Amino acid sequence: MLQKRSGQPGRTLGFIFSVSLALTFLPTAAEAQLTSPFGRDGPPLTTADIDMMRDAARQLYQTERAIGSTAEWSNPESGNGGNVALAEKLELQGMPCRRLLHDFTIADGSRQYRYYVDRCRVPSGEWKIP
């Protein structure tokens, strides 16, 4: 489930950013726009944009970082870019979790987007969206 959020993140894990589904299954830029995890009316991100966003987020949840740490991404081909911030560290059902804040702008600068995603480390050691 994906929800666009504004303001400060809450303590519940009721909102989830589902970019990870698209990260594996979007083979072309055209398909990225058709099957975007943001929905049909979501931002026009390319597959490369989503890959760069995923890589930036990975830096924050796979290593020990302080809350407020950020990682930037920028795609010179699409002109899209943004940053990911570690918003919160929490625990869910005994698993360590990280809430990430994704802020990004589409090339023409007309729209800015803000989404939160939670990732939890499962017993196998992988980080998954709960």
PDB file of C-alpha atoms in Angstrom:
ATOM      1  CA  MET A   1       0.000   0.000   0.000  1.00  0.00           C
ATOM      2  CA  LEU A   2       1.319   3.445  -0.864  1.00  0.00           C
ATOM      3  CA  GLN A   3       0.302   6.678   0.734  1.00  0.00           C
ATOM      4  CA  LYS A   4       1.549  10.168   0.069  1.00  0.00           C
ATOM      5  CA  ARG A   5       2.242  11.839   3.389  1.00  0.00           C
ATOM      6  CA  SER A   6       3.160  15.301   4.536  1.00  0.00           C
ATOM      7  CA  GLY A   7       4.251  16.509   7.932  1.00  0.00           C
ATOM      8  CA  GLN A   8       6.090  14.434  10.518  1.00  0.00           C
ATOM      9  CA  PRO A   9       6.045  10.620  10.380  1.00  0.00           C
ATOM     10  CA  GLY A  10       3.780   8.903  12.897  1.00  0.00           C
ATOM     11  CA  ARG A  11       4.667   5.911  15.046  1.00  0.00           C
ATOM     12  CA  THR A  12       2.438   3.437  13.212  1.00  0.00           C
ATOM     13  CA  LEU A  13       3.564   1.370  10.281  1.00  0.00           C
ATOM     14  CA  GLY A  14       0.303   1.894   8.419  1.00  0.00           C
ATOM     15  CA  PHE A  15       1.852   3.635   5.440  1.00  0.00           C
ATOM     16  CA  ILE A  16       4.295   1.961   3.128  1.00  0.00           C
ATOM     17  CA  PHE A  17       6.186   3.146   0.105  1.00  0.00           C
ATOM     18  CA  SER A  18       6.176   0.300  -2.403  1.00  0.00           C
ATOM     19  CA  VAL A  19       8.954   1.328  -4.758  1.00  0.00           C
ATOM     20  CA  SER A  20      10.785  -1.939  -4.163  1.00  0.00           C
ATOM     21  CA  LEU A  21       8.221  -3.817  -6.273  1.00  0.00           C
ATOM     22  CA  ALA A  22       8.979  -1.605  -9.223  1.00  0.00           C
ATOM     23  CA  LEU A  23      12.709  -1.813  -8.662  1.00  0.00           C
ATOM     24  CA  THR A  24      12.822  -5.390  -9.824  1.00  0.00           C
ATOM     25  CA  PHE A  25      10.020  -5.513 -12.337  1.00  0.00           C
ATOM     26  CA  LEU A  26      10.390  -2.386 -14.485  1.00  0.00           C
ATOM     27  CA  PRO A  27      12.522  -3.246 -17.502  1.00  0.00           C
ATOM     28  CA  THR A  28      12.067  -0.042 -19.540  1.00  0.00           C
ATOM     29  CA  ALA A  29      11.522   3.664 -18.943  1.00  0.00           C
ATOM     30  CA  ALA A  30       8.202   3.519 -20.784  1.00  0.00           C
ATOM     31  CA  GLU A  31       6.988   0.709 -18.566  1.00  0.00           C
ATOM     32  CA  ALA A  32       8.257   2.596 -15.513  1.00  0.00           C
ATOM     33  CA  GLN A  33       5.730   5.287 -16.270  1.00  0.00           C
ATOM     34  CA  LEU A  34       2.933   2.803 -16.938  1.00  0.00           C
ATOM     35  CA  THR A  35       3.513   0.658 -13.856  1.00  0.00           C
ATOM     36  CA  SER A  36       4.943   3.198 -11.444  1.00  0.00           C
ATOM     37  CA  PRO A  37       4.513   2.328  -7.769  1.00  0.00           C
ATOM     38  CA  PHE A  38       3.090   5.838  -7.408  1.00  0.00           C
ATOM     39  CA  GLY A  39       0.082   4.916  -9.506  1.00  0.00           C
ATOM     40  CA  ARG A  40      -1.145   6.057 -12.883  1.00  0.00           C
ATOM     41  CA  ASP A  41      -1.174   9.732 -11.846  1.00  0.00           C
ATOM     42  CA  GLY A  42       2.149   9.544 -10.000  1.00  0.00           C
ATOM     43  CA  PRO A  43       5.438  11.165 -10.915  1.00  0.00           C
ATOM     44  CA  PRO A  44       6.985  10.212 -14.265  1.00  0.00           C
ATOM     45  CA  LEU A  45      10.051   8.352 -12.997  1.00  0.00           C
ATOM     46  CA  THR A  46      12.243   6.259 -15.269  1.00  0.00           C
ATOM     47  CA  THR A  47      13.631   2.855 -14.376  1.00  0.00           C
ATOM     48  CA  ALA A  48      17.023   4.516 -13.866  1.00  0.00           C
ATOM     49  CA  ASP A  49      15.438   7.070 -11.493  1.00  0.00           C
ATOM     50  CA  ILE A  50      13.923   4.286  -9.412  1.00  0.00           C
ATOM     51  CA  ASP A  51      17.230   2.378  -9.364  1.00  0.00           C
ATOM     52  CA  MET A  52      19.088   5.501  -8.198  1.00  0.00           C
ATOM     53  CA  MET A  53      16.471   6.182  -5.526  1.00  0.00           C
ATOM     54  CA  ARG A  54      16.754   2.574  -4.326  1.00  0.00           C
ATOM     55  CA  ASP A  55      20.559   2.773  -4.170  1.00  0.00           C
ATOM     56  CA  ALA A  56      20.419   6.008  -2.167  1.00  0.00           C
ATOM     57  CA  ALA A  57      17.949   4.458   0.295  1.00  0.00           C
ATOM     58  CA  ARG A  58      20.063   1.316   0.653  1.00  0.00           C
ATOM     59  CA  GLN A  59      22.951   3.417   2.006  1.00  0.00           C
ATOM     60  CA  LEU A  60      20.734   4.484   4.895  1.00  0.00           C
ATOM     61  CA  TYR A  61      19.099   1.234   5.966  1.00  0.00           C
ATOM     62  CA  GLN A  62      21.932  -1.251   5.390  1.00  0.00           C
ATOM     63  CA  THR A  63      24.526   0.648   7.398  1.00  0.00           C
ATOM     64  CA  GLU A  64      24.325   2.211  10.828  1.00  0.00           C
ATOM     65  CA  ARG A  65      23.484   5.872  10.280  1.00  0.00           C
ATOM     66  CA  ALA A  66      22.244   8.650  12.545  1.00  0.00           C
ATOM     67  CA  ILE A  67      18.661   9.842  12.244  1.00  0.00           C
ATOM     68  CA  GLY A  68      18.671  12.772   9.837  1.00  0.00           C
ATOM     69  CA  SER A  69      21.389  11.269   7.614  1.00  0.00           C
ATOM     70  CA  THR A  70      20.697  11.793   3.925  1.00  0.00           C
ATOM     71  CA  ALA A  71      21.716  10.362   0.567  1.00  0.00           C
ATOM     72  CA  GLU A  72      21.127  12.169  -2.724  1.00  0.00           C
ATOM     73  CA  TRP A  73      20.351  10.856  -6.173  1.00  0.00           C
ATOM     74  CA  SER A  74      20.286  12.624  -9.512  1.00  0.00           C
ATOM     75  CA  ASN A  75      19.696  11.321 -13.003  1.00  0.00           C
ATOM     76  CA  PRO A  76      21.261  13.590 -15.658  1.00  0.00           C
ATOM     77  CA  GLU A  77      19.411  11.710 -18.412  1.00  0.00           C
ATOM     78  CA  SER A  78      15.905  12.360 -17.057  1.00  0.00           C
ATOM     79  CA  GLY A  79      16.717  15.500 -15.085  1.00  0.00           C
ATOM     80  CA  ASN A  80      14.929  14.014 -12.054  1.00  0.00           C
ATOM     81  CA  GLY A  81      16.559  13.905  -8.638  1.00  0.00           C
ATOM     82  CA  GLY A  82      16.096  14.111  -4.925  1.00  0.00           C
ATOM     83  CA  ASN A  83      17.230  12.788  -1.604  1.00  0.00           C
ATOM     84  CA  VAL A  84      16.405  10.156   0.943  1.00  0.00           C
ATOM     85  CA  ALA A  85      16.625  10.839   4.682  1.00  0.00           C
ATOM     86  CA  LEU A  86      16.658   8.451   7.620  1.00  0.00           C
ATOM     87  CA  ALA A  87      13.606   9.762   9.467  1.00  0.00           C
ATOM     88  CA  GLU A  88      13.257   7.230  12.268  1.00  0.00           C
ATOM     89  CA  LYS A  89      14.555   3.971  13.718  1.00  0.00           C
ATOM     90  CA  LEU A  90      11.913   1.694  15.155  1.00  0.00           C
ATOM     91  CA  GLU A  91      11.114  -1.908  15.937  1.00  0.00           C
ATOM     92  CA  LEU A  92       8.231  -4.012  14.665  1.00  0.00           C
ATOM     93  CA  GLN A  93       7.583  -7.518  15.966  1.00  0.00           C
ATOM     94  CA  GLY A  94      11.169  -7.745  17.192  1.00  0.00           C
ATOM     95  CA  MET A  95      12.658  -6.631  13.862  1.00  0.00           C
ATOM     96  CA  PRO A  96      14.778  -3.475  13.526  1.00  0.00           C
ATOM     97  CA  CYS A  97      13.108  -1.081  11.084  1.00  0.00           C
ATOM     98  CA  ARG A  98      13.998   2.188   9.390  1.00  0.00           C
ATOM     99  CA  ARG A  99      11.563   4.847   8.193  1.00  0.00           C
ATOM    100  CA  LEU A 100      12.928   6.650   5.139  1.00  0.00           C
ATOM    101  CA  LEU A 101      11.701   9.964   3.779  1.00  0.00           C
ATOM    102  CA  HIS A 102      11.954  10.329  -0.006  1.00  0.00           C
ATOM    103  CA  ASP A 103      11.846  13.894  -1.389  1.00  0.00           C
ATOM    104  CA  PHE A 104      12.273  14.374  -5.117  1.00  0.00           C
ATOM    105  CA  THR A 105      11.543  16.739  -7.965  1.00  0.00           C
ATOM    106  CA  ILE A 106      10.676  15.974 -11.563  1.00  0.00           C
ATOM    107  CA  ALA A 107      12.878  17.619 -14.242  1.00  0.00           C
ATOM    108  CA  ASP A 108      10.573  20.501 -15.089  1.00  0.00           C
ATOM    109  CA  GLY A 109      10.476  21.510 -11.409  1.00  0.00           C
ATOM    110  CA  SER A 110       6.699  21.821 -11.468  1.00  0.00           C
ATOM    111  CA  ARG A 111       6.076  19.157  -8.854  1.00  0.00           C
ATOM    112  CA  GLN A 112       7.810  18.060  -5.703  1.00  0.00           C
ATOM    113  CA  TYR A 113       7.010  14.732  -4.106  1.00  0.00           C
ATOM    114  CA  ARG A 114       7.378  13.381  -0.573  1.00  0.00           C
ATOM    115  CA  TYR A 115       6.860   9.740   0.375  1.00  0.00           C
ATOM    116  CA  TYR A 116       7.770   7.613   3.384  1.00  0.00           C
ATOM    117  CA  VAL A 117       8.841   3.975   3.285  1.00  0.00           C
ATOM    118  CA  ASP A 118       9.499   1.568   6.113  1.00  0.00           C
ATOM    119  CA  ARG A 119      12.041  -1.221   5.760  1.00  0.00           C
ATOM    120  CA  CYS A 120      12.604  -3.957   8.340  1.00  0.00           C
ATOM    121  CA  ARG A 121      15.423  -6.476   8.651  1.00  0.00           C
ATOM    122  CA  VAL A 122      13.908  -9.951   8.625  1.00  0.00           C
ATOM    123  CA  PRO A 123      15.568 -12.934  10.359  1.00  0.00           C
ATOM    124  CA  SER A 124      17.406 -13.902   7.141  1.00  0.00           C
ATOM    125  CA  GLY A 125      19.186 -10.518   7.285  1.00  0.00           C
ATOM    126  CA  GLU A 126      17.424  -9.030   4.255  1.00  0.00           C
ATOM    127  CA  TRP A 127      15.675  -5.662   4.456  1.00  0.00           C
ATOM    128  CA  LYS A 128      12.041  -5.889   3.375  1.00  0.00           C
ATOM    129  CA  ILE A 129       9.042  -3.594   3.232  1.00  0.00           C
ATOM    130  CA  PRO A 130       6.735  -4.926   5.970  1.00  0.00           C
TER     131      PRO A 130
END
